mmCIF file of C-alpha atoms in Angstrom:
data_model
loop_
_atom_site.group_PDB
_atom_site.id
_atom_site.type_symbol
_atom_site.label_atom_id
_atom_site.label_comp_id
_atom_site.label_asym_id
_atom_site.label_seq_id
_atom_site.Cartn_x
_atom_site.Cartn_y
_atom_site.Cartn_z
ATOM 1 C CA GLY A 1 -14.526 13.218 6.037
ATOM 2 C CA ALA A 2 -13.723 13.217 2.294
ATOM 3 C CA GLY A 3 -10.703 10.656 2.630
ATOM 4 C CA VAL A 4 -9.568 8.275 4.708
ATOM 5 C CA SER A 5 -8.822 9.610 8.419
ATOM 6 C CA GLN A 6 -5.805 7.929 10.871
ATOM 7 C CA THR A 7 -5.055 8.834 14.092
ATOM 8 C CA PRO A 8 -2.988 9.314 15.888
ATOM 9 C CA SER A 9 -0.375 10.441 13.256
ATOM 10 C CA ASN A 10 2.520 9.903 15.390
ATOM 11 C CA LYS A 11 2.597 7.397 18.645
ATOM 12 C CA VAL A 12 6.076 7.216 20.585
ATOM 13 C CA THR A 13 5.295 4.382 23.465
ATOM 14 C CA GLU A 14 7.600 2.091 25.554
ATOM 15 C CA LYS A 15 8.161 -1.614 24.861
ATOM 16 C CA GLY A 16 5.774 -3.653 26.834
ATOM 17 C CA LYS A 17 2.943 -1.077 26.133
ATOM 18 C CA TYR A 18 -0.844 -1.162 24.668
ATOM 19 C CA VAL A 19 -1.456 0.635 21.490
ATOM 20 C CA GLU A 20 -4.698 1.509 19.756
ATOM 21 C CA LEU A 21 -4.675 3.067 16.292
ATOM 22 C CA ARG A 22 -7.591 4.131 14.710
ATOM 23 C CA CYS A 23 -8.895 4.461 10.983
ATOM 24 C CA ASP A 24 -11.931 6.213 9.713
ATOM 25 C CA PRO A 25 -12.963 5.182 6.265
ATOM 26 C CA ILE A 26 -14.443 6.848 3.528
ATOM 27 C CA SER A 27 -18.340 6.817 3.900
ATOM 28 C CA GLY A 28 -19.799 4.021 2.305
ATOM 29 C CA HIS A 29 -16.715 1.836 1.707
ATOM 30 C CA THR A 30 -17.369 -1.546 2.715
ATOM 31 C CA ALA A 31 -14.019 -2.978 2.665
ATOM 32 C CA LEU A 32 -11.099 -1.895 4.928
ATOM 33 C CA TYR A 33 -7.359 -3.184 5.221
ATOM 34 C CA TRP A 34 -4.629 -2.413 7.534
ATOM 35 C CA TYR A 35 -1.358 -2.669 6.209
ATOM 36 C CA ARG A 36 2.162 -2.126 8.160
ATOM 37 C CA GLN A 37 5.134 -0.439 6.175
ATOM 38 C CA SER A 38 8.624 -0.870 7.599
ATOM 39 C CA LEU A 39 11.366 1.575 6.086
ATOM 40 C CA GLY A 40 12.441 0.786 2.345
ATOM 41 C CA GLN A 41 9.789 -1.866 2.256
ATOM 42 C CA GLY A 42 6.470 -1.917 0.751
ATOM 43 C CA PRO A 43 2.919 -2.406 2.358
ATOM 44 C CA GLU A 44 2.468 -5.476 4.248
ATOM 45 C CA PHE A 45 -0.855 -6.837 4.478
ATOM 46 C CA LEU A 46 -2.217 -7.307 8.196
ATOM 47 C CA ILE A 47 -5.954 -7.857 8.116
ATOM 48 C CA TYR A 48 -9.260 -7.147 5.804
ATOM 49 C CA PHE A 49 -12.700 -6.258 6.909
ATOM 50 C CA GLN A 50 -15.726 -6.700 4.497
ATOM 51 C CA GLY A 51 -18.298 -5.354 6.724
ATOM 52 C CA THR A 52 -18.045 -5.767 10.316
ATOM 53 C CA GLY A 53 -16.433 -9.279 10.093
ATOM 54 C CA ALA A 54 -12.941 -9.950 9.057
ATOM 55 C CA ALA A 55 -12.739 -11.420 6.098
ATOM 56 C CA ASP A 56 -8.805 -12.410 5.927
ATOM 57 C CA ASP A 57 -6.622 -11.947 9.046
ATOM 58 C CA SER A 58 -3.722 -13.826 7.934
ATOM 59 C CA GLY A 59 -1.036 -11.206 7.665
ATOM 60 C CA LEU A 60 -1.719 -10.221 11.572
ATOM 61 C CA PRO A 61 2.098 -11.412 12.419
ATOM 62 C CA ASN A 62 0.754 -13.102 16.014
ATOM 63 C CA ASP A 63 -1.704 -12.800 18.632
ATOM 64 C CA ARG A 64 -0.212 -9.591 19.769
ATOM 65 C CA PHE A 65 -1.980 -8.004 17.285
ATOM 66 C CA PHE A 66 -6.075 -7.220 16.962
ATOM 67 C CA ALA A 67 -8.444 -5.220 14.870
ATOM 68 C CA VAL A 68 -11.977 -4.533 15.235
ATOM 69 C CA ARG A 69 -14.445 -3.039 13.214
ATOM 70 C CA PRO A 70 -17.845 -3.095 15.422
ATOM 71 C CA GLU A 71 -20.189 -1.155 13.005
ATOM 72 C CA GLY A 72 -18.871 -1.735 9.771
ATOM 73 C CA SER A 73 -17.244 1.553 9.864
ATOM 74 C CA VAL A 74 -14.653 3.022 12.035
ATOM 75 C CA SER A 75 -11.580 0.465 12.774
ATOM 76 C CA THR A 76 -9.106 0.126 15.574
ATOM 77 C CA LEU A 77 -6.188 -1.839 15.167
ATOM 78 C CA LYS A 78 -4.852 -3.056 18.716
ATOM 79 C CA ILE A 79 -1.396 -4.053 19.731
ATOM 80 C CA GLN A 80 -0.623 -5.595 22.935
ATOM 81 C CA ARG A 81 3.041 -5.580 24.840
ATOM 82 C CA THR A 82 4.411 -4.164 22.257
ATOM 83 C CA GLU A 83 7.869 -4.857 20.774
ATOM 84 C CA ARG A 84 10.681 -2.676 19.055
ATOM 85 C CA GLY A 85 10.024 -4.755 16.108
ATOM 86 C CA ASP A 86 6.602 -3.242 16.029
ATOM 87 C CA SER A 87 7.886 -0.346 14.830
ATOM 88 C CA ALA A 88 6.341 0.979 11.713
ATOM 89 C CA VAL A 89 3.974 3.035 9.919
ATOM 90 C CA TYR A 90 0.372 1.632 10.098
ATOM 91 C CA LEU A 91 -1.495 2.348 6.836
ATOM 92 C CA CYS A 92 -5.660 1.791 6.666
ATOM 93 C CA ALA A 93 -7.172 1.815 3.040
ATOM 94 C CA SER A 94 -10.582 1.334 2.174
ATOM 95 C CA SER A 95 -12.665 0.493 -1.038
ATOM 96 C CA LEU A 96 -15.998 -0.395 -2.613
ATOM 97 C CA SER A 97 -15.888 -4.087 -2.508
ATOM 98 C CA GLY A 98 -13.056 -5.170 -4.943
ATOM 99 C CA GLY A 99 -12.452 -1.746 -6.231
ATOM 100 C CA GLU A 100 -9.492 0.848 -6.110
ATOM 101 C CA LEU A 101 -8.052 1.094 -2.463
ATOM 102 C CA PHE A 102 -7.982 4.546 -1.103
ATOM 103 C CA PHE A 103 -4.851 4.995 1.603
ATOM 104 C CA GLY A 104 -4.835 7.316 4.557
ATOM 105 C CA GLU A 105 -1.631 8.918 5.744
ATOM 106 C CA GLY A 106 -0.842 6.605 8.043
ATOM 107 C CA SER A 107 0.065 6.248 11.691
ATOM 108 C CA ARG A 108 3.728 6.248 12.620
ATOM 109 C CA LEU A 109 4.467 3.789 15.508
ATOM 110 C CA THR A 110 7.739 4.208 17.427
ATOM 111 C CA VAL A 111 8.388 1.627 20.164
ATOM 112 C CA LEU A 112 11.421 2.722 22.556
ATOM 113 C CA SER B 1 2.300 -16.768 -1.808
ATOM 114 C CA GLN B 2 2.413 -14.189 -4.405
ATOM 115 C CA GLU B 3 5.428 -12.237 -4.399
ATOM 116 C CA LEU B 4 5.948 -9.189 -6.823
ATOM 117 C CA GLU B 5 9.286 -8.335 -7.692
ATOM 118 C CA GLN B 6 10.022 -4.403 -8.546
ATOM 119 C CA SER B 7 13.101 -3.199 -10.963
ATOM 120 C CA PRO B 8 15.015 -0.830 -10.174
ATOM 121 C CA GLN B 9 14.843 -0.301 -6.261
ATOM 122 C CA SER B 10 16.118 3.275 -7.067
ATOM 123 C CA LEU B 11 16.642 5.523 -9.951
ATOM 124 C CA ILE B 12 17.942 8.965 -10.428
ATOM 125 C CA VAL B 13 17.292 10.742 -13.593
ATOM 126 C CA GLN B 14 17.785 14.036 -14.743
ATOM 127 C CA GLU B 15 14.870 16.503 -15.534
ATOM 128 C CA GLY B 16 13.175 15.998 -18.917
ATOM 129 C CA LYS B 17 14.619 12.066 -19.399
ATOM 130 C CA ASN B 18 12.046 9.296 -20.025
ATOM 131 C CA LEU B 19 12.371 6.232 -17.487
ATOM 132 C CA THR B 20 10.705 2.913 -16.834
ATOM 133 C CA ILE B 21 9.760 0.879 -13.683
ATOM 134 C CA ASN B 22 8.819 -2.807 -14.131
ATOM 135 C CA CYS B 23 7.068 -5.167 -11.815
ATOM 136 C CA THR B 24 7.314 -8.836 -12.283
ATOM 137 C CA SER B 25 5.118 -11.597 -10.612
ATOM 138 C CA SER B 26 5.642 -15.422 -10.888
ATOM 139 C CA LYS B 27 1.830 -16.248 -10.958
ATOM 140 C CA THR B 28 -0.755 -14.459 -13.098
ATOM 141 C CA LEU B 29 -2.620 -11.736 -11.930
ATOM 142 C CA TYR B 30 -6.002 -10.725 -11.393
ATOM 143 C CA GLY B 31 -5.820 -6.806 -11.190
ATOM 144 C CA LEU B 32 -2.444 -4.859 -11.130
ATOM 145 C CA TYR B 33 -2.391 -1.376 -9.326
ATOM 146 C CA TRP B 34 0.171 1.083 -9.582
ATOM 147 C CA TYR B 35 0.620 3.538 -6.503
ATOM 148 C CA LYS B 36 2.484 6.404 -5.805
ATOM 149 C CA GLN B 37 3.814 7.655 -2.384
ATOM 150 C CA LYS B 38 5.679 10.519 -1.249
ATOM 151 C CA TYR B 39 7.745 10.515 2.191
ATOM 152 C CA GLY B 40 5.409 10.721 5.221
ATOM 153 C CA GLU B 41 2.221 10.563 3.097
ATOM 154 C CA GLY B 42 -0.285 7.745 2.140
ATOM 155 C CA LEU B 43 -0.396 5.932 -1.147
ATOM 156 C CA ILE B 44 -2.051 7.818 -4.342
ATOM 157 C CA PHE B 45 -3.584 5.591 -6.838
ATOM 158 C CA LEU B 46 -2.147 5.932 -10.147
ATOM 159 C CA MET B 47 -3.981 3.412 -12.380
ATOM 160 C CA MET B 48 -5.581 -0.254 -12.492
ATOM 161 C CA LEU B 49 -4.816 -2.776 -15.141
ATOM 162 C CA GLN B 50 -6.637 -6.224 -15.552
ATOM 163 C CA LYS B 51 -6.788 -7.144 -18.773
ATOM 164 C CA GLY B 52 -3.629 -8.822 -20.632
ATOM 165 C CA GLY B 53 -2.058 -6.761 -23.289
ATOM 166 C CA GLU B 54 -3.872 -3.318 -21.369
ATOM 167 C CA GLU B 55 -2.258 -0.128 -21.610
ATOM 168 C CA LYS B 56 -3.465 3.170 -19.781
ATOM 169 C CA SER B 57 -2.147 6.595 -19.519
ATOM 170 C CA HIS B 58 -2.548 9.738 -17.466
ATOM 171 C CA GLU B 59 -0.942 12.669 -18.018
ATOM 172 C CA LYS B 60 3.116 11.562 -18.480
ATOM 173 C CA ILE B 61 2.419 8.419 -16.938
ATOM 174 C CA THR B 62 1.712 4.898 -19.102
ATOM 175 C CA ALA B 63 1.457 1.438 -17.608
ATOM 176 C CA LYS B 64 0.924 -1.523 -19.406
ATOM 177 C CA LEU B 65 0.372 -5.537 -18.377
ATOM 178 C CA ASP B 66 1.695 -7.819 -20.468
ATOM 179 C CA GLU B 67 -0.157 -10.597 -22.578
ATOM 180 C CA LYS B 68 0.238 -13.330 -19.964
ATOM 181 C CA LYS B 69 -0.471 -10.663 -16.846
ATOM 182 C CA GLN B 70 2.698 -11.640 -15.069
ATOM 183 C CA GLN B 71 4.488 -8.267 -15.919
ATOM 184 C CA SER B 72 3.677 -4.442 -16.015
ATOM 185 C CA SER B 73 5.650 -1.756 -16.790
ATOM 186 C CA LEU B 74 5.309 1.966 -15.577
ATOM 187 C CA HIS B 75 6.567 4.579 -18.247
ATOM 188 C CA ILE B 76 7.287 8.325 -17.314
ATOM 189 C CA THR B 77 8.093 10.759 -20.421
ATOM 190 C CA ALA B 78 9.707 13.994 -19.862
ATOM 191 C CA SER B 79 10.104 13.407 -16.183
ATOM 192 C CA GLN B 80 9.772 16.278 -13.730
ATOM 193 C CA PRO B 81 10.705 16.999 -9.983
ATOM 194 C CA SER B 82 6.964 16.180 -9.227
ATOM 195 C CA HIS B 83 7.161 12.689 -10.151
ATOM 196 C CA ALA B 84 9.896 12.302 -7.465
ATOM 197 C CA GLY B 85 8.453 9.884 -4.721
ATOM 198 C CA ILE B 86 7.914 5.849 -4.570
ATOM 199 C CA TYR B 87 6.255 3.756 -6.894
ATOM 200 C CA LEU B 88 4.727 0.662 -5.663
ATOM 201 C CA CYS B 89 3.084 -2.019 -7.688
ATOM 202 C CA GLY B 90 0.327 -3.789 -6.359
ATOM 203 C CA ALA B 91 -1.447 -7.050 -7.389
ATOM 204 C CA SER B 92 -4.519 -9.023 -6.351
ATOM 205 C CA LYS B 93 -5.113 -13.012 -7.125
ATOM 206 C CA SER B 94 -8.780 -12.159 -7.396
ATOM 207 C CA GLY B 95 -11.297 -9.606 -6.701
ATOM 208 C CA ASN B 96 -11.888 -10.348 -3.205
ATOM 209 C CA THR B 97 -8.299 -11.062 -2.241
ATOM 210 C CA PRO B 98 -6.325 -7.946 -0.507
ATOM 211 C CA LEU B 99 -3.489 -6.453 -2.555
ATOM 212 C CA VAL B 100 0.118 -7.697 -2.247
ATOM 213 C CA PHE B 101 2.916 -4.964 -2.803
ATOM 214 C CA GLY B 102 6.437 -5.030 -4.276
ATOM 215 C CA LYS B 103 8.889 -2.993 -2.064
ATOM 216 C CA GLY B 104 8.647 -0.059 -4.492
ATOM 217 C CA THR B 105 11.027 1.877 -6.592
ATOM 218 C CA ARG B 106 12.426 5.321 -5.017
ATOM 219 C CA LEU B 107 12.598 7.973 -8.202
ATOM 220 C CA SER B 108 14.619 10.955 -7.898
ATOM 221 C CA VAL B 109 14.477 13.615 -10.456
ATOM 222 C CA ILE B 110 17.405 15.941 -10.134
ATOM 223 C CA ALA B 111 16.889 19.744 -12.225
#
């Protein structure tokens, strides 16, 4: 596709459940980023991939959060044992290395 | 850690008026990015500034980076309803570090 695609656009789950959020970056973009945005806040960095490897995962809040990018393109953010505090919009962005970030429209996660 | 302070937090202006949004860092920035976000949507890139004293314009929006590369301003001339949204500044410490964002400035433009 022409832009960054994120699925699902909305996800409602119950506390304790497992969730996967998918990001399909712009073709050819080597860098992929995950951010989390809570209401009234700016995006908060979670993890950054350069190719298949996580170049910086310092923003992951705890070990319930994990992300993969096995073939250097699509990435999946995985959240185990979801908590109500995980509710947020999860944004994915991609870029050519070091360049402008192109963002998807986000996946809104609601944990009941 | 690098933090970005944006001011004001929110702004309501009458259509046709000019306005300025500020973004300040306590540390020297490698690159400063301005994005716009509408409710329920992703971030749209506006401009990137990298050199001290740099200024860029696109249509009625002008962004400047100060000489010390610690403060940036975004100026909108003759605001229109289409300018409404959340303006976010983001900055990096180097070319290979992820962007850190401010909390945003919510702009409303009333007719």
